[in-house]
Coordinates of C-alpha atoms in Angstrom, one line a residue:
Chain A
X1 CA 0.0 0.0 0.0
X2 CA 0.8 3.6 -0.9
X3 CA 2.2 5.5 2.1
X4 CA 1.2 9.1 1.7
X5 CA 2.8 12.8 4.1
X6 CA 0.7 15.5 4.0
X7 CA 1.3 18.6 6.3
X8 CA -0.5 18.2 9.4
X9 CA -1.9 21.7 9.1
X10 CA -2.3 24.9 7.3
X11 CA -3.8 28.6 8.4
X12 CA -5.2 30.2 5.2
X13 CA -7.6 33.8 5.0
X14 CA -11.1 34.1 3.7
X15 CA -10.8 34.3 0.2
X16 CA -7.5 32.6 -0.7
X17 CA -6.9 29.8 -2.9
X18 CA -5.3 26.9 -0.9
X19 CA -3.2 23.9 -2.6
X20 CA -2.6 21.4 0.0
X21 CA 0.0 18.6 -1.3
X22 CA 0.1 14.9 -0.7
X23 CA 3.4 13.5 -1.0
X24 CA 3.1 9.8 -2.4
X25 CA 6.4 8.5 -3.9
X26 CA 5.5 4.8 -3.8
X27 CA 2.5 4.6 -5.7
X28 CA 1.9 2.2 -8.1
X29 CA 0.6 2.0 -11.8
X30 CA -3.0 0.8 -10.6
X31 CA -3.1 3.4 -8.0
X32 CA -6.1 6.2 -7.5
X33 CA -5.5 9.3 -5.3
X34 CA -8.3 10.5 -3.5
X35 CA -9.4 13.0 -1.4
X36 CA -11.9 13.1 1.1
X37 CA -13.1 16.3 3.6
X38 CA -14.2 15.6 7.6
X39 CA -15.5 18.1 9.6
X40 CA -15.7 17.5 13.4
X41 CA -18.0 14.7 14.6
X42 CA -18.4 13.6 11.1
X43 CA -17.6 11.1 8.7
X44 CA -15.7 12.3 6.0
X45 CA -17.0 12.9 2.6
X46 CA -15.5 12.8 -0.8
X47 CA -14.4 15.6 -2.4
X48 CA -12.0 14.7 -5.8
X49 CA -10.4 11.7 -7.3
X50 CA -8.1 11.6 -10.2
X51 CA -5.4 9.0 -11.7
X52 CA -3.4 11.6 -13.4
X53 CA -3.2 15.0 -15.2
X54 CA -6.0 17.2 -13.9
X55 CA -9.0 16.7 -12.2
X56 CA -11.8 19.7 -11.8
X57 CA -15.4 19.3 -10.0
X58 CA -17.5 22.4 -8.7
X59 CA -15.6 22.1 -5.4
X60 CA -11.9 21.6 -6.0
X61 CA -9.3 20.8 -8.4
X62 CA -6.4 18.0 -8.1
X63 CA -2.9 18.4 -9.7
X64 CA -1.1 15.3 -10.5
X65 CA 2.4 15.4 -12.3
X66 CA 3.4 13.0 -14.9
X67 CA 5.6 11.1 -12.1
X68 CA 2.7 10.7 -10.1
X69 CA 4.6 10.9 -6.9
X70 CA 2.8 13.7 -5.4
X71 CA -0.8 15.1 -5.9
X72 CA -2.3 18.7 -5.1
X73 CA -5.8 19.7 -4.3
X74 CA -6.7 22.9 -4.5
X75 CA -9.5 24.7 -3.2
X76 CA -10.3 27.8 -4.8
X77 CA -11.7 31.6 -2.8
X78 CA -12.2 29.2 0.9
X79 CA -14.3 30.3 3.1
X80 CA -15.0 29.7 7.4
X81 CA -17.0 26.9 6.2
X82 CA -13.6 25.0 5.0
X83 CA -12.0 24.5 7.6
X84 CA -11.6 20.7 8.2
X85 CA -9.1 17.8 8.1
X86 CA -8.2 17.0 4.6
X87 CA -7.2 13.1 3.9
X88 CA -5.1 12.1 1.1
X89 CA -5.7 8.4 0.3
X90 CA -4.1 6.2 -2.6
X91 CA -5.9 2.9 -3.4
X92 CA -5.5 0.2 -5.9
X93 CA -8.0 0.4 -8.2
X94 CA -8.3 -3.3 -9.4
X95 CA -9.0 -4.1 -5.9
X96 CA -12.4 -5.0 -5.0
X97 CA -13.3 -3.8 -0.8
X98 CA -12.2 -1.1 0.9
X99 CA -9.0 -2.9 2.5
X100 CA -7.0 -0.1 0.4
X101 CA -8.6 2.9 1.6
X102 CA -6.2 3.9 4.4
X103 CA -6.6 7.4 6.0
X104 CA -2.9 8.8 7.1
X105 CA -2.9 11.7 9.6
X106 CA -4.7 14.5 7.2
X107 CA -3.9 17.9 7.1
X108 CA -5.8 20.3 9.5
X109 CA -7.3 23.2 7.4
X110 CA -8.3 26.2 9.5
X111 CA -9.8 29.3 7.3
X112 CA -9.1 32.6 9.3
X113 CA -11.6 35.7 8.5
Chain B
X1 CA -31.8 9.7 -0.9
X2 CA -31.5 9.0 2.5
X3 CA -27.6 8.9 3.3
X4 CA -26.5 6.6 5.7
X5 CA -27.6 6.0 9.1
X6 CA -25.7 5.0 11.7
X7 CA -27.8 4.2 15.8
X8 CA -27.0 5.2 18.2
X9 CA -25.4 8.2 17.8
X10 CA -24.0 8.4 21.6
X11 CA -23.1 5.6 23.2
X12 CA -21.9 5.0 27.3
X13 CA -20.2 2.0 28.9
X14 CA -18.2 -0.2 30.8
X15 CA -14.9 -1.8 30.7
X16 CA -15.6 -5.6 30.1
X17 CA -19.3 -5.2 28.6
X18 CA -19.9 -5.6 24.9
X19 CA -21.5 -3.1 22.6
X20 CA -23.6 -3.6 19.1
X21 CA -23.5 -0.6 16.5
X22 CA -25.7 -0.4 13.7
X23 CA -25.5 0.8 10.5
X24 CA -28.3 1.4 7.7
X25 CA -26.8 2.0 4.2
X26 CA -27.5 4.1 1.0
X27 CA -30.7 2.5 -0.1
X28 CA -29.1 0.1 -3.5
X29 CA -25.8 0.1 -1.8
X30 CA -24.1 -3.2 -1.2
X31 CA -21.0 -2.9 0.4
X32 CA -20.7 -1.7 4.0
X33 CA -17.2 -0.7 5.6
X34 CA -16.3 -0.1 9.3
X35 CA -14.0 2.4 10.7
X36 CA -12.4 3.3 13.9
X37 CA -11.6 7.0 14.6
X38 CA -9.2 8.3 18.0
X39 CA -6.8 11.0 18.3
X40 CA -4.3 9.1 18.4
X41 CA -4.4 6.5 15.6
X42 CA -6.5 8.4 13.3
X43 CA -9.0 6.9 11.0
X44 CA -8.0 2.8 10.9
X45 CA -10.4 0.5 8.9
X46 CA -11.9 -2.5 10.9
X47 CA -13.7 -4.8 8.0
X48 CA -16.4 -4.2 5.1
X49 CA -19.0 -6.7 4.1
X50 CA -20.3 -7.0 0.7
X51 CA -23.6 -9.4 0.2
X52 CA -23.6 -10.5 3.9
X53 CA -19.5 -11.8 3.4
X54 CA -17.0 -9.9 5.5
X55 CA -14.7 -9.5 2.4
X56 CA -12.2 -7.7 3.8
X57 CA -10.3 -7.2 7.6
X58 CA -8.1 -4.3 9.3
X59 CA -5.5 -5.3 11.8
X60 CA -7.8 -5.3 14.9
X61 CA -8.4 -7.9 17.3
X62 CA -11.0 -11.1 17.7
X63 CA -13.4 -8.6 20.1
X64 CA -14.3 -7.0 16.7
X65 CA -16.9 -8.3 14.5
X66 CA -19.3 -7.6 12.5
X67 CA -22.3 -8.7 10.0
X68 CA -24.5 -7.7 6.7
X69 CA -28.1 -8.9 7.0
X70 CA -29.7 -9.4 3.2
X71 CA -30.8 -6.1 3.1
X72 CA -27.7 -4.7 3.1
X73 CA -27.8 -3.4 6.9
X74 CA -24.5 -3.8 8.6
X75 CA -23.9 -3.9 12.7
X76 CA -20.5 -4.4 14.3
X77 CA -20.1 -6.1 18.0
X78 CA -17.6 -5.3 20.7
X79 CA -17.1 -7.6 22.9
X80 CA -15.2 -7.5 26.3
X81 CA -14.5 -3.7 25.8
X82 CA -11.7 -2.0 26.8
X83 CA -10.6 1.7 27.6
X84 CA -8.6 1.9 24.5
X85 CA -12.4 1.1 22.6
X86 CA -13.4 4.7 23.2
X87 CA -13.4 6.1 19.7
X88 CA -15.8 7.4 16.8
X89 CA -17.1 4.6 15.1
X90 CA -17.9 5.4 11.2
X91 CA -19.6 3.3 8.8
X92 CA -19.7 3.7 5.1
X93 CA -21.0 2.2 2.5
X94 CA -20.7 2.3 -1.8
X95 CA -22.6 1.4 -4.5
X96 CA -21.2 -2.1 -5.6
X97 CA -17.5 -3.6 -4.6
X98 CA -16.0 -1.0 -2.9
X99 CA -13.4 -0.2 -5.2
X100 CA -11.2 2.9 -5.1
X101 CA -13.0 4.4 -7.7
X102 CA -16.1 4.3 -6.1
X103 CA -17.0 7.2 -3.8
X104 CA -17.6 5.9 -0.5
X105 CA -20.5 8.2 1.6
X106 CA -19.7 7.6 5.4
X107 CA -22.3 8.1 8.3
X108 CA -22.2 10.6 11.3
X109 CA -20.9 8.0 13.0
X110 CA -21.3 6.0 16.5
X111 CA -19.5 7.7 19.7
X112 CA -18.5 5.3 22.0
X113 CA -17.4 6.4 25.6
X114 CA -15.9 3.1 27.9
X115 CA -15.3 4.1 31.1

């Protein structure tokens, strides 16, 4: 299984763009990366998932480089309502269950008015 | 669409008793995963069930279990609990076999409190 780093948190104001990177330099060909968002006393919740190249939905974006060693999501104009843990996870994607879906630490997003 | 339930919400007990969570998934979904959640160790995946088969385990001991009935409902048991149980207890489920690509839509989860 993919081991992935992320920061453990970031500070960002109302309004900027944040690009949170997930550092995952074992990853293999039939790997996925995806994020997921958890707010407290939640269960997270998906937010992007992309193999490689770049990913857009109405919520974020994910960056992937051609050595797929690293991934970036980026959340565009955040707002209080953000702030969350944010959980890189890379999974095989010929694997049938959920054995691959391993949460690391997350990184702690807190949005500052 | 309902999402997915999980009962109780709150939950209060005893070192040594056991515990039964439940979990209702997204109505046509057919695979149901458990997690644990602490400070410390983060989110750790305990087992997911897919047409009333645990198909897959985490790394957690014998006091863990867990079942799918046919209609896809899924409840987890611990027995002989310990302090170390207190934790958030998430359930999730997807559409079909749980692959990567599939989104997974998680509950609010089960708080557990062992005292």
């Amino acid at each position: 299984l993919a081991k992935t780093t992320q920061p453990i948190s970031m500070d960002s104001y109302e309004g900027q763009e944040v690009n949170i990177t997930c550092s995952h330099n074992n990853i293999a060909t039939n790997d996925y990366i995806t994020w997921y968002q958890q707010f407290p006393s939640q269960g997270p919740r998906f937010i992007i998932q992309g193999y490689k190249t770049k990913v857009t939905n109405e919520v974020a974006s994910l960056f992937i480089p051609a050595d797929r060693k690293s991934s970036t999501l980026s959340l565009p104009r955040v707002s209080l309502s953000d702030t969350a843990v944010y959980y890189c996870l890379v999974g095989d994607g010929r694997l049938a269950g959920a054995n691959n879906l391993f949460f690391g630490t997350g990184t702690r997003l807190t949005v500052i008015p | 669409k309902a999402g997915v339930t999980q009962t109780p919400r709150y939950l209060i007990k005893t070192r040594g008793q056991q515990v039964t969570l439940s979990c209702s998934p997204i109505s046509g979904h057919r695979s149901v995963s458990w997690y644990q959640q602490t400070p410390g160790q983060g989110l750790q995946f305990l087992f997911e069930y897919f047409s009333e088969t645990q198909r897959n385990k985490g790394n957690f001991p014998g006091r863990f279990s867990g079942r799918q009935f046919s209609n896809s409902r899924s409840e987890m048991n611990v027995s002989t609990l310990e302090l170390g149980d207190s934790a958030l207890y998430l359930c999730a489920s997807s559409l079909e076999g749980g692959r990567v690509q599939e989104t997974q839509y998680f509950g609010p989860g089960t708080r557990l409190l062992v005292l």
